[in-house]
mmCIF file of C-alpha atoms in Angstrom:
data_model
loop_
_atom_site.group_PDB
_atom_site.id
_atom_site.type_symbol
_atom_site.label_atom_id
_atom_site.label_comp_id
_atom_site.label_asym_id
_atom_site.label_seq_id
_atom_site.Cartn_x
_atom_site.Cartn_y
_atom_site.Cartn_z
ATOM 1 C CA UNK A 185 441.401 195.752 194.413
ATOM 2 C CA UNK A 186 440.079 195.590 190.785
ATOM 3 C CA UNK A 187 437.363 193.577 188.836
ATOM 4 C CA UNK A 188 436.533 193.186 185.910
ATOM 5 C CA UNK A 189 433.020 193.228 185.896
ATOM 6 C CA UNK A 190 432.331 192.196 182.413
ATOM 7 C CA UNK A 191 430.735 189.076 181.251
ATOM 8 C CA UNK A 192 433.558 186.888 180.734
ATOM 9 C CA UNK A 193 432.402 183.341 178.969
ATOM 10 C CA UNK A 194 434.750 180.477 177.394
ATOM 11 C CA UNK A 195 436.353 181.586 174.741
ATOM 12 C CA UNK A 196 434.398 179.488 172.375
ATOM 13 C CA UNK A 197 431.463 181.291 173.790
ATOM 14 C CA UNK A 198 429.558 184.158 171.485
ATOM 15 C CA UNK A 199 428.282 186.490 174.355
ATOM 16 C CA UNK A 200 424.461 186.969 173.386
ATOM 17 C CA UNK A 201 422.785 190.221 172.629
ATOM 18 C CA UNK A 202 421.571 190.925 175.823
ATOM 19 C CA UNK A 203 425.353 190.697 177.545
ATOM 20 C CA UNK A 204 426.635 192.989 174.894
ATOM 21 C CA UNK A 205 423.927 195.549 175.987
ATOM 22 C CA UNK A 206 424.983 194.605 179.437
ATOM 23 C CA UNK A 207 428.728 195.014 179.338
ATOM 24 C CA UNK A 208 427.877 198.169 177.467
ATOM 25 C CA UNK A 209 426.062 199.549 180.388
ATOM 26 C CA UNK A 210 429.348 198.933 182.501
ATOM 27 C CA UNK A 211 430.983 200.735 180.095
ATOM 28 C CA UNK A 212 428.963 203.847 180.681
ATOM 29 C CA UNK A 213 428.685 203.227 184.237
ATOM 30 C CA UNK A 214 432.711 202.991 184.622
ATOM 31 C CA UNK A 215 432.767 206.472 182.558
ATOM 32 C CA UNK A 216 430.495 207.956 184.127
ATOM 33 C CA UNK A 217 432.406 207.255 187.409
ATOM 34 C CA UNK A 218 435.326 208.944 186.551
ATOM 35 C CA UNK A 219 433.891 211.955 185.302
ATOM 36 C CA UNK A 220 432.136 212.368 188.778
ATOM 37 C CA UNK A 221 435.114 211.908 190.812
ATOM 38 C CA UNK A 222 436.676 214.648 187.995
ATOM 39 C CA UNK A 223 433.729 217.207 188.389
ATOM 40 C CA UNK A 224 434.200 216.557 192.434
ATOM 41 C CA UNK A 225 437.519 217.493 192.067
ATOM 42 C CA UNK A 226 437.275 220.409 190.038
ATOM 43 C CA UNK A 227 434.166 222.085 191.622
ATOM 44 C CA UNK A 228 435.266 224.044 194.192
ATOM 45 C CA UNK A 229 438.138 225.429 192.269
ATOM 46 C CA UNK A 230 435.375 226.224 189.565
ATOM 47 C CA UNK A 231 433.236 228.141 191.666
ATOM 48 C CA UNK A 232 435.875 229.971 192.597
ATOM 49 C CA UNK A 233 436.937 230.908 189.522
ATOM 50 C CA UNK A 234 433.365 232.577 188.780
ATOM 51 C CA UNK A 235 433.537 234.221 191.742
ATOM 52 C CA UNK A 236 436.746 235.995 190.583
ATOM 53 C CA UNK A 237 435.872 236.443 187.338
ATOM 54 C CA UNK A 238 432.006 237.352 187.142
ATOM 55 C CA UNK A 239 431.043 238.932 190.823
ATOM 56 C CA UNK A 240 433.338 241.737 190.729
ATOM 57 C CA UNK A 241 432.133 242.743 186.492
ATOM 58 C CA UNK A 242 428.090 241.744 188.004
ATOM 59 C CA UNK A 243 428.716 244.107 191.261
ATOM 60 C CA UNK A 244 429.964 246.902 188.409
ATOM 61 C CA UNK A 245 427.280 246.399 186.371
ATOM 62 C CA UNK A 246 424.700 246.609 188.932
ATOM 63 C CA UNK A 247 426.281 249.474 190.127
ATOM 64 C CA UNK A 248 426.108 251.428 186.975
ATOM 65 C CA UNK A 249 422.802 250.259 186.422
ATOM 66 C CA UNK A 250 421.180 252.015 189.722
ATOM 67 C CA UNK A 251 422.849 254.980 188.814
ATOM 68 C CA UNK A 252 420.894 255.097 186.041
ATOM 69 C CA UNK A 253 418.264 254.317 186.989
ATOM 70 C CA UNK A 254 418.437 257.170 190.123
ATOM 71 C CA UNK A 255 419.569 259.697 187.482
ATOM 72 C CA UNK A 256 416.576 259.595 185.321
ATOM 73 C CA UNK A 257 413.973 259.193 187.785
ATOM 74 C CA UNK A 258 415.296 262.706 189.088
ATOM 75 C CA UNK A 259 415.450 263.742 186.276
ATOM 76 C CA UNK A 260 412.086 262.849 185.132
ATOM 77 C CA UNK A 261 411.074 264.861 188.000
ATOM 78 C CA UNK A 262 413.074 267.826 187.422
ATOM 79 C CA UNK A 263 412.708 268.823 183.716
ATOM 80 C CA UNK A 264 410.227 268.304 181.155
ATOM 81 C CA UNK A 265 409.849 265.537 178.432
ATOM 82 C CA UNK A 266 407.582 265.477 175.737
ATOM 83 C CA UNK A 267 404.755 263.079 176.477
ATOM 84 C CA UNK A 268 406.572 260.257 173.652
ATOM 85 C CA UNK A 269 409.784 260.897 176.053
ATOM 86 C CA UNK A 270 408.186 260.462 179.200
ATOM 87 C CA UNK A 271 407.038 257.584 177.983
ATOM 88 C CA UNK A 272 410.317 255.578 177.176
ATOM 89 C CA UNK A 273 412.076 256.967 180.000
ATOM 90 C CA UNK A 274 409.366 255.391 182.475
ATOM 91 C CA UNK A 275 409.389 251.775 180.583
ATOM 92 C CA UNK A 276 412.937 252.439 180.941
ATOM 93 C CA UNK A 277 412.982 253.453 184.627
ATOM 94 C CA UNK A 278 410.478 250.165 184.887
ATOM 95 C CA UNK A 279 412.516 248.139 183.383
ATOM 96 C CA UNK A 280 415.384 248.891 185.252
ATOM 97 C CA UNK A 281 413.731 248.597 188.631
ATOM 98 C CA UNK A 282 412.736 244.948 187.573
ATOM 99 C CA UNK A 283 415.993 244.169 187.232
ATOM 100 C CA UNK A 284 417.772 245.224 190.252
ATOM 101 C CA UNK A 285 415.270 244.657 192.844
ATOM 102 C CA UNK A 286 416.430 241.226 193.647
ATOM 103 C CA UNK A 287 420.360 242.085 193.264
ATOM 104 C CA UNK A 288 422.425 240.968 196.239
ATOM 105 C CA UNK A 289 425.087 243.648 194.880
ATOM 106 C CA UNK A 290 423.362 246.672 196.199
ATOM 107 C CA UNK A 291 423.057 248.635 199.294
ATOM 108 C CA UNK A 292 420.039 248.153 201.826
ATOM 109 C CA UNK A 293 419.469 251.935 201.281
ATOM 110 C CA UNK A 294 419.722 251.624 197.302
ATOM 111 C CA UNK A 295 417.794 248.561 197.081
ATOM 112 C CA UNK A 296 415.082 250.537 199.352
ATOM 113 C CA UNK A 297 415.090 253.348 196.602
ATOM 114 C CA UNK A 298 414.727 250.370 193.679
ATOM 115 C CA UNK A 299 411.364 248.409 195.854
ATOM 116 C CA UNK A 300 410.278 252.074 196.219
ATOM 117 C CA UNK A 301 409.970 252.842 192.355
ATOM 118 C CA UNK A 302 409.525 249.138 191.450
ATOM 119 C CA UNK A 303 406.430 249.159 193.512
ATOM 120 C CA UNK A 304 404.992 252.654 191.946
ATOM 121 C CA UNK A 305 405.567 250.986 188.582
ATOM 122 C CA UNK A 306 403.931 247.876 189.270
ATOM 123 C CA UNK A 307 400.925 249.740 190.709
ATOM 124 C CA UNK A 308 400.769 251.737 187.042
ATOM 125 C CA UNK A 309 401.493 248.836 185.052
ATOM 126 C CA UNK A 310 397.929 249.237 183.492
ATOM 127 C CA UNK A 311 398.233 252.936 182.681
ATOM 128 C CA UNK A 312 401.730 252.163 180.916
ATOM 129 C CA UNK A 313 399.980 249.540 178.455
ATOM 130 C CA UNK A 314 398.072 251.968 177.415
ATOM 131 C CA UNK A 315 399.905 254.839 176.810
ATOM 132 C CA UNK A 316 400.347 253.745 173.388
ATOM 133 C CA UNK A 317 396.887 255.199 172.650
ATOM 134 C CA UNK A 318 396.990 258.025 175.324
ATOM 135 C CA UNK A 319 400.016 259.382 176.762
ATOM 136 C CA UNK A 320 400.359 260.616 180.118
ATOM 137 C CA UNK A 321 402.818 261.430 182.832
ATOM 138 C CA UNK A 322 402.594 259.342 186.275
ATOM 139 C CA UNK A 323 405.500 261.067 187.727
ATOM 140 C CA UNK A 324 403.469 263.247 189.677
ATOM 141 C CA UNK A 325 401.554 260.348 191.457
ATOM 142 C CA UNK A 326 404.476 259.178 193.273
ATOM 143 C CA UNK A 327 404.503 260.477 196.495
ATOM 144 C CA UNK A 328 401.056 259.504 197.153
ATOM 145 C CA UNK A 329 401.182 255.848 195.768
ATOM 146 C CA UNK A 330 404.396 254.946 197.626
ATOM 147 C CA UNK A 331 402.548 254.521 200.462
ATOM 148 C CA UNK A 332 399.570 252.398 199.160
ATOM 149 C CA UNK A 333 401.843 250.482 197.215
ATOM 150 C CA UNK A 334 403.479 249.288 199.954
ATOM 151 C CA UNK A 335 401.460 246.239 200.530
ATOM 152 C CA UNK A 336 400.846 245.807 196.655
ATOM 153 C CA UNK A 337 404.203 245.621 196.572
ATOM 154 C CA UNK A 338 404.179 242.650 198.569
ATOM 155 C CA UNK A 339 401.709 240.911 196.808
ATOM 156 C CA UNK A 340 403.913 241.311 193.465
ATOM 157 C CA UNK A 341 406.876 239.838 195.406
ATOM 158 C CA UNK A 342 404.852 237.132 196.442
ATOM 159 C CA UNK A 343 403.104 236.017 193.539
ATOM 160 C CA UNK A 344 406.525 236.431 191.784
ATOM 161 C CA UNK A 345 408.413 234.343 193.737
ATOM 162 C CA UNK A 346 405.241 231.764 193.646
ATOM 163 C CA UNK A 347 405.514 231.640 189.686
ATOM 164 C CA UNK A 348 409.235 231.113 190.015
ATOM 165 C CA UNK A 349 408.900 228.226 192.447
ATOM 166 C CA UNK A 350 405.974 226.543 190.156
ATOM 167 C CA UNK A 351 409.360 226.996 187.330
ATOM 168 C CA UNK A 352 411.441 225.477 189.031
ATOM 169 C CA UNK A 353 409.290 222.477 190.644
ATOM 170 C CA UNK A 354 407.832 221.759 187.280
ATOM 171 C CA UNK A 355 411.558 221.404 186.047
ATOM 172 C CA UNK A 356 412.506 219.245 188.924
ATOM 173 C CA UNK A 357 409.473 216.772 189.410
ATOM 174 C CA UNK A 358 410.309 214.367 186.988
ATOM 175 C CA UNK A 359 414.578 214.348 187.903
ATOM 176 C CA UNK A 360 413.404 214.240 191.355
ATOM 177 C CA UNK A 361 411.235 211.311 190.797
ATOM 178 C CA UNK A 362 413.592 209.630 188.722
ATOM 179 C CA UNK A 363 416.477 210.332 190.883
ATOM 180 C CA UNK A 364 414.191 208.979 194.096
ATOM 181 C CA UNK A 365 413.238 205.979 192.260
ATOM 182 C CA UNK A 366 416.981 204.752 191.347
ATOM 183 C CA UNK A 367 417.965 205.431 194.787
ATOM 184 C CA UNK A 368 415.107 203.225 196.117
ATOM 185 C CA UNK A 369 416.818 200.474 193.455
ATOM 186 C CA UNK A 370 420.027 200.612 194.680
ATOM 187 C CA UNK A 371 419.352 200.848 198.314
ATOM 188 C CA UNK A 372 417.359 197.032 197.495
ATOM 189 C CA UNK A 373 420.315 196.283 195.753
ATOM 190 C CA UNK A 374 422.897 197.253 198.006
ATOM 191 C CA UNK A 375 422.297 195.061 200.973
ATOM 192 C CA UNK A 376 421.060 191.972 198.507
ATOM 193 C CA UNK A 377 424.005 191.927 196.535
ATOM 194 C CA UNK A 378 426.478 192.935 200.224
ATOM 195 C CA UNK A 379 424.653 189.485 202.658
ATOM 196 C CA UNK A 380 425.239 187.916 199.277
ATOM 197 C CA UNK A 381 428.743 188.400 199.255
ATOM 198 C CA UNK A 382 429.277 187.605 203.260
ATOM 199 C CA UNK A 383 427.820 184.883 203.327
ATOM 200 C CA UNK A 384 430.726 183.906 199.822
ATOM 201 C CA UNK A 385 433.597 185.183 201.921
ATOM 202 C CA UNK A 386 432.725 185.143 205.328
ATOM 203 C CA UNK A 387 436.281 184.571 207.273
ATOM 204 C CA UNK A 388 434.346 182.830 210.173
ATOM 205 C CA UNK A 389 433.975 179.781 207.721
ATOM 206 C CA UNK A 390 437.878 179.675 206.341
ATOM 207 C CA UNK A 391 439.931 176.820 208.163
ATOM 208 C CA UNK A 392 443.221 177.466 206.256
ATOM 209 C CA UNK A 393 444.711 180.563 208.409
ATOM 210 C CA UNK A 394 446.457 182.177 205.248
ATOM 211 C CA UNK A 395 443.008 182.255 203.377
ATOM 212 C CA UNK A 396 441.312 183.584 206.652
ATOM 213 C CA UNK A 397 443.503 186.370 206.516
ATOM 214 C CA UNK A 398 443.210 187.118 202.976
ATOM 215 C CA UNK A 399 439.212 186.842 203.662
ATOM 216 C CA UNK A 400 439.235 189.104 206.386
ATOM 217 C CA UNK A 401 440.563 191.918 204.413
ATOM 218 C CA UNK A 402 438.425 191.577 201.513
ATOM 219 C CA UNK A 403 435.493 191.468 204.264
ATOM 220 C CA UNK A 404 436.504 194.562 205.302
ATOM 221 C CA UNK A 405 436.850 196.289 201.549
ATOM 222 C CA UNK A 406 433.663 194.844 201.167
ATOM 223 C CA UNK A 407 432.293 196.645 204.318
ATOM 224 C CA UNK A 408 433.382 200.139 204.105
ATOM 225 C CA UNK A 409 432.339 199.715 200.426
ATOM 226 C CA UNK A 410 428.502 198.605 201.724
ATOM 227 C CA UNK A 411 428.935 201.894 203.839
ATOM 228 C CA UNK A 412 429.888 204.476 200.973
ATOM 229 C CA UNK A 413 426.965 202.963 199.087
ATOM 230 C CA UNK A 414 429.075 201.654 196.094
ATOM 231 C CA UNK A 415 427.123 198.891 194.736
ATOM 232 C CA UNK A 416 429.262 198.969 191.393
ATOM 233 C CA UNK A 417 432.119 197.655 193.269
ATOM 234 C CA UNK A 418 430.029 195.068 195.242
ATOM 235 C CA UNK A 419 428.332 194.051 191.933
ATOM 236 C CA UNK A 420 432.356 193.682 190.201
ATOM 237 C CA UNK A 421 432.848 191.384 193.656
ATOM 238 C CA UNK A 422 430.162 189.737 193.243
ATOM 239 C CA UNK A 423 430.327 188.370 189.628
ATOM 240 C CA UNK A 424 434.575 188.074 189.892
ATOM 241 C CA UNK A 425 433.996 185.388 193.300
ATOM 242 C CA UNK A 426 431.334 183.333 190.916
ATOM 243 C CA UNK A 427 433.414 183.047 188.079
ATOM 244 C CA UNK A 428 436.599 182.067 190.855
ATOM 245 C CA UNK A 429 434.081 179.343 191.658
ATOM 246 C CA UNK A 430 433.125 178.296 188.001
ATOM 247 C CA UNK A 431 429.701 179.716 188.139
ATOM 248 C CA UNK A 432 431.101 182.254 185.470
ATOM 249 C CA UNK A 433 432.320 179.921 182.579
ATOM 250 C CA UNK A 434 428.374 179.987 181.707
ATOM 251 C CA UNK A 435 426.115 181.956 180.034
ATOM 252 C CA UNK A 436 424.251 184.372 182.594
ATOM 253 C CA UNK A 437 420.431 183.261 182.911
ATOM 254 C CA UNK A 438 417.329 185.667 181.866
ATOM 255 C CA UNK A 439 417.176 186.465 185.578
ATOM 256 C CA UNK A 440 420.602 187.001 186.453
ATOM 257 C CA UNK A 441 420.599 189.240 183.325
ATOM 258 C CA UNK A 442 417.301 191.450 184.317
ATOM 259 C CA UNK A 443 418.539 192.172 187.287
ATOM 260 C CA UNK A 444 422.285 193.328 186.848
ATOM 261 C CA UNK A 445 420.473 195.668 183.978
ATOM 262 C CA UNK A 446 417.737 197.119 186.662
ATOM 263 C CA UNK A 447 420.524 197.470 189.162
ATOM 264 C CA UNK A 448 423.670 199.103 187.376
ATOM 265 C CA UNK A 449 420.478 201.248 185.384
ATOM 266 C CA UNK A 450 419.780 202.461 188.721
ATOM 267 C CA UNK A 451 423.196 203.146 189.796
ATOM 268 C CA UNK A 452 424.026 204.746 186.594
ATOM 269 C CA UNK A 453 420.770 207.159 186.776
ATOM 270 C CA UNK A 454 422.359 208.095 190.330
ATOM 271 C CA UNK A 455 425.632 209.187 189.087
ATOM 272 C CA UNK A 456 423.921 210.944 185.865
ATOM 273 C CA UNK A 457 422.082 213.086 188.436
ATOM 274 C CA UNK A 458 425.315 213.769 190.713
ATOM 275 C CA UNK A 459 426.841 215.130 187.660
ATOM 276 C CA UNK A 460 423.965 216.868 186.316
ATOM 277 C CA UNK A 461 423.639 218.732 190.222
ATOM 278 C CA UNK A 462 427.172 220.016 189.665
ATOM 279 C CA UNK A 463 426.688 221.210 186.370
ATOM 280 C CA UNK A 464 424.184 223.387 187.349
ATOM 281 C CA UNK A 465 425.684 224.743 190.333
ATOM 282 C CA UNK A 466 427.991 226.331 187.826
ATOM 283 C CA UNK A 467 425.012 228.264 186.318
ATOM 284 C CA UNK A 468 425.986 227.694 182.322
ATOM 285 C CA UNK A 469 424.387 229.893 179.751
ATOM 286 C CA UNK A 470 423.598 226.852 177.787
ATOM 287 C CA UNK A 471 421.971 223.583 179.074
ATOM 288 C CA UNK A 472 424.432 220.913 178.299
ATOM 289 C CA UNK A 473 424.865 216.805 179.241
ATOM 290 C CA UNK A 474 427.453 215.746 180.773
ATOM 291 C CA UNK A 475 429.198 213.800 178.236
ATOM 292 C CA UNK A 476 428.917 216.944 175.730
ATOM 293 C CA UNK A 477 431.269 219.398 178.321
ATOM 294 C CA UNK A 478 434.523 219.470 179.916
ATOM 295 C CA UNK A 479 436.553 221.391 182.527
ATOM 296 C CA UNK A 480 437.852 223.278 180.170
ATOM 297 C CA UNK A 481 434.636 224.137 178.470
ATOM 298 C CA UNK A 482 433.137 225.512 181.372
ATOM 299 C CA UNK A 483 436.287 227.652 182.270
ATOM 300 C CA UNK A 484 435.910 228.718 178.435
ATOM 301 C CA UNK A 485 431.916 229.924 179.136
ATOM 302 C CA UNK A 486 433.122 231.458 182.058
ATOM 303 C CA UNK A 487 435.790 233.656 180.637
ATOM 304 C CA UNK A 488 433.096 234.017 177.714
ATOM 305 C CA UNK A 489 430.347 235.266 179.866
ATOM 306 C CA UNK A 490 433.553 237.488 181.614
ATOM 307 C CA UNK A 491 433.751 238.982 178.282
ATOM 308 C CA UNK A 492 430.551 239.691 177.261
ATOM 309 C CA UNK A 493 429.497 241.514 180.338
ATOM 310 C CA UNK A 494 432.782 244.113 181.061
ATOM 311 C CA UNK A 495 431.946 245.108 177.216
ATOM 312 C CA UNK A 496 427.668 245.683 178.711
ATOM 313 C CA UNK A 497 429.436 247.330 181.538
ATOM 314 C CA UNK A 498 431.343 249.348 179.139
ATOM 315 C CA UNK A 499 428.770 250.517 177.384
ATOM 316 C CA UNK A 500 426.097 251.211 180.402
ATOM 317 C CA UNK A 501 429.213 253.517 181.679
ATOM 318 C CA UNK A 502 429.282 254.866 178.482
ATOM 319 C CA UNK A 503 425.267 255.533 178.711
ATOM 320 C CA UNK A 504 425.490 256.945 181.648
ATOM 321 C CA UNK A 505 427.681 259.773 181.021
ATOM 322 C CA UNK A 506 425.168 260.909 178.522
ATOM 323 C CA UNK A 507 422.236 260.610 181.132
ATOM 324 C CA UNK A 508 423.667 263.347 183.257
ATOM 325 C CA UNK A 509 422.453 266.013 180.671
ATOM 326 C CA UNK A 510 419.362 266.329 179.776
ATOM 327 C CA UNK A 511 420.910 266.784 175.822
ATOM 328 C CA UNK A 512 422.312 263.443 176.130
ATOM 329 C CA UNK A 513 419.312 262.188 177.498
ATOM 330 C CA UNK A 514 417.464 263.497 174.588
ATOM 331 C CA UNK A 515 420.255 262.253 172.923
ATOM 332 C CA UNK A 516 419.648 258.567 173.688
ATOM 333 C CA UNK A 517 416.107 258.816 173.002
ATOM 334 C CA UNK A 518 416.279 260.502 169.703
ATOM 335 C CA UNK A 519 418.442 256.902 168.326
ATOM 336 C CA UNK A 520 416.612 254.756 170.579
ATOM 337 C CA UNK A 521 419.315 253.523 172.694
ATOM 338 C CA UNK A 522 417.982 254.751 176.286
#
C-alpha cells in the first residue's frame, strides 16, 4: 500500500515554512530509502568483486615483498656494504618487516621469519635514529637479540594494536552516539505512533463486515511493519487515516510539527548510518557520503585500485630481480630506488 506522507492542505492553503522544511525531510528520508535497499542489494556482489579483483594482485604483492625482504637480510649477512649502504638496506629491511607482519597472505613459517626481524628492528629502533651521525652495522647482533626480543616484541604488538583501537574508537564515539541516540528516538516513536494507529483501525470496532475485512488486512500491514521497525511507513499511515478523517484539511500544529521533525530526523540519521556501515565495508581509498557515490563508482575505485597495484607489483618484481646480485643491489642504492 502507498502514502503519501506529505503535508497535504486545501488548496487555497500556503503550506508554512516549517512544512516545507518538513516535507523536505521526507524527501530525503524517501531517497535515502532507496539507496539503502540499492547498497543492500549490491553488497555482496561488491565484495565479491574485490575479492576477485584485489586479493589475488595483494597475495602477489605480498609475496614479492617477503622475498625481498628475505633476500637482503641474507644478503646483508653475507657480503659487505659500506656503512651508508648498510644503512638504507636496514631502514629498508625495517620497513619492509612493518609492513608484512600483519599480512594474512603469508605463510605461518614466513610470517615467523617477518616477527623475527620485525622484532630485532624494533629493539634497535634507537640505534637506527641515530645513525645519521654515527653509522654502524647491527647485523651482527641478531642472533643474540632474537631471543630477548621476544617479549619486547610483544609489547610492540600490544601497544600497537592499543594505539589502533584508541583510532578507531575516537572515530566511532561520536557515530556511535549519534547512531544510539536516533535509535532510542525511533524505538519511542515506533510503538507511539503503532497503539496510535490500532486503536484508528482496530477491526474489533468495525460493524460493517466488508470494512472489517479491509481493516483486518491493513492491521496486519501495520503489524509486520511495527515488527521490521519501519516507522516511515507507520508515520505515512498515520497522517493518510487523519486526513481520511478530515483532521488533514488543516494546518499541522507547533506540536504535531516538532515531533514528525524529531521522529523522521531520527529515522533518517538511522538509515544515514546503515549506508555509511556499507560504505565502509567496501574499504574506499577516499572517504565519501553517500549521496556523492554510486555502484558504479565504487566498481570504478575498485578496478582503479586493481590498476594501481599490478603496476607496484610490476615494479617490486622488477626490483627484485636486481636484488639477487649484489651489483643490482648496489645498483638500487646508487639511484635511490631500494
Amino acid at each position: 500500500m502507498s502514502f503519501d506522507l506529505k503535508v497535504s492542505l486545501q488548496q487555497r492553503s500556503e503550506p508554512s515554512a516549517q512544512q516545507k522544511k518538513l516535507n523536505r525531510l521526507i524527501d530525503k528520508i524517501e531517497q535515502q530509502k532507496v539507496s539503502l535497499s540499492t547498497w543492500q542489494n549490491a553488497q555482496a556482489e561488491i565484495q565479491q568483486h574485490i575479492r576477485q579483483k584485489l586479493m589475488p594482485v595483494y597475495g602477489a604483492l605480498h609475496e614479492v615483498l617477503f622475498q625481498q625482504l628475505e633476500q637482503l637480510w641474507n644478503m646483508l649477512h653475507s657480503h659487505e656494504f659500506s656503512k651508508a649502504d648498510m644503512q638504507q638496506l636496514d631502514e629498508k629491511i625495517a620497513q619492509l618487516a612493518q609492513m608484512l607482519k600483519r599480512s594474512k597472505m603469508l605463510s605461518a613459517e614466513q610470517l615467523e621469519l617477518v616477527r623475527q626481524i620485525d622484532t630485532f628492528y624494533q629493539q634497535h629502533g634507537a640505534e637506527l635514529a641515530k645513525k645519521n651521525k654515527k653509522a654502524q652495522s647491527i647485523k651482527f647482533e641478531y642472533e643474540e637479540s632474537v631471543e630477548r626480543g621476544v617479549e619486547l616484541e610483544e609489547d610492540f604488538e600490544q601497544y600497537a594494536a592499543e594505539q589502533q583501537q584508541a583510532r578507531e574508537q575516537a572515530k566511532q564515539q561520536r557515530q556511535q552516539q549519534k547512531r544510539e541516540q536516533a535509535e532510542q528516538m525511533v524505538a519511542q516513536s515506533l510503538k507511539t505512533v503503532y497503539l496510535k494507529i490500532a486503536a484508528m483501525i482496530h477491526p474489533d470496532r468495525e460493524q460493517d463486515e466488508t470494512k472489517k475485512e479491509e481493516k483486518t488486512e491493513l492491521f496486519q500491514q501495520v503489524s509486520l511493519a511495527y515488527e521490521k521497525q519501519d516507522l516511515f511507513y507507520l508515520l505515512k499511515l498515520q497522517l493518510q487515516l487523519e486526513q481520511n478523517k478530515g483532521l488533514g484539511a488543516k494546518e499541522l500544529s507547533a506540536e504535531q510539527l516538532r515531533f514528525y521533525k524529531l521522529t523522521l530526523n531520527a529515522q533518517s540519521q538511522q538509515l544515514e548510518s546503515q549506508i555509511a556501515e556499507i560504505l565502509d565495508s567496501f574499504q574506499l581509498a577516499k572517504n565519501v557520503k553517500a549521496e556523492h557515490v554510486h555502484i558504479g563508482d565504487v566498481y570504478k575505485a575498485v578496478d582503479a585500485d586493481c590498476a594501481e597495484l599490478k603496476q607496484q607489483l610490476k615494479w617490486e618484481k622488477e626490483r627484485f630481480k636486481h636484488m639477487k646480485k649484489v651489483s643490482g643491489i648496489e645498483m638500487l642504492l646508487g639511484h635511490g630506488v631500494l
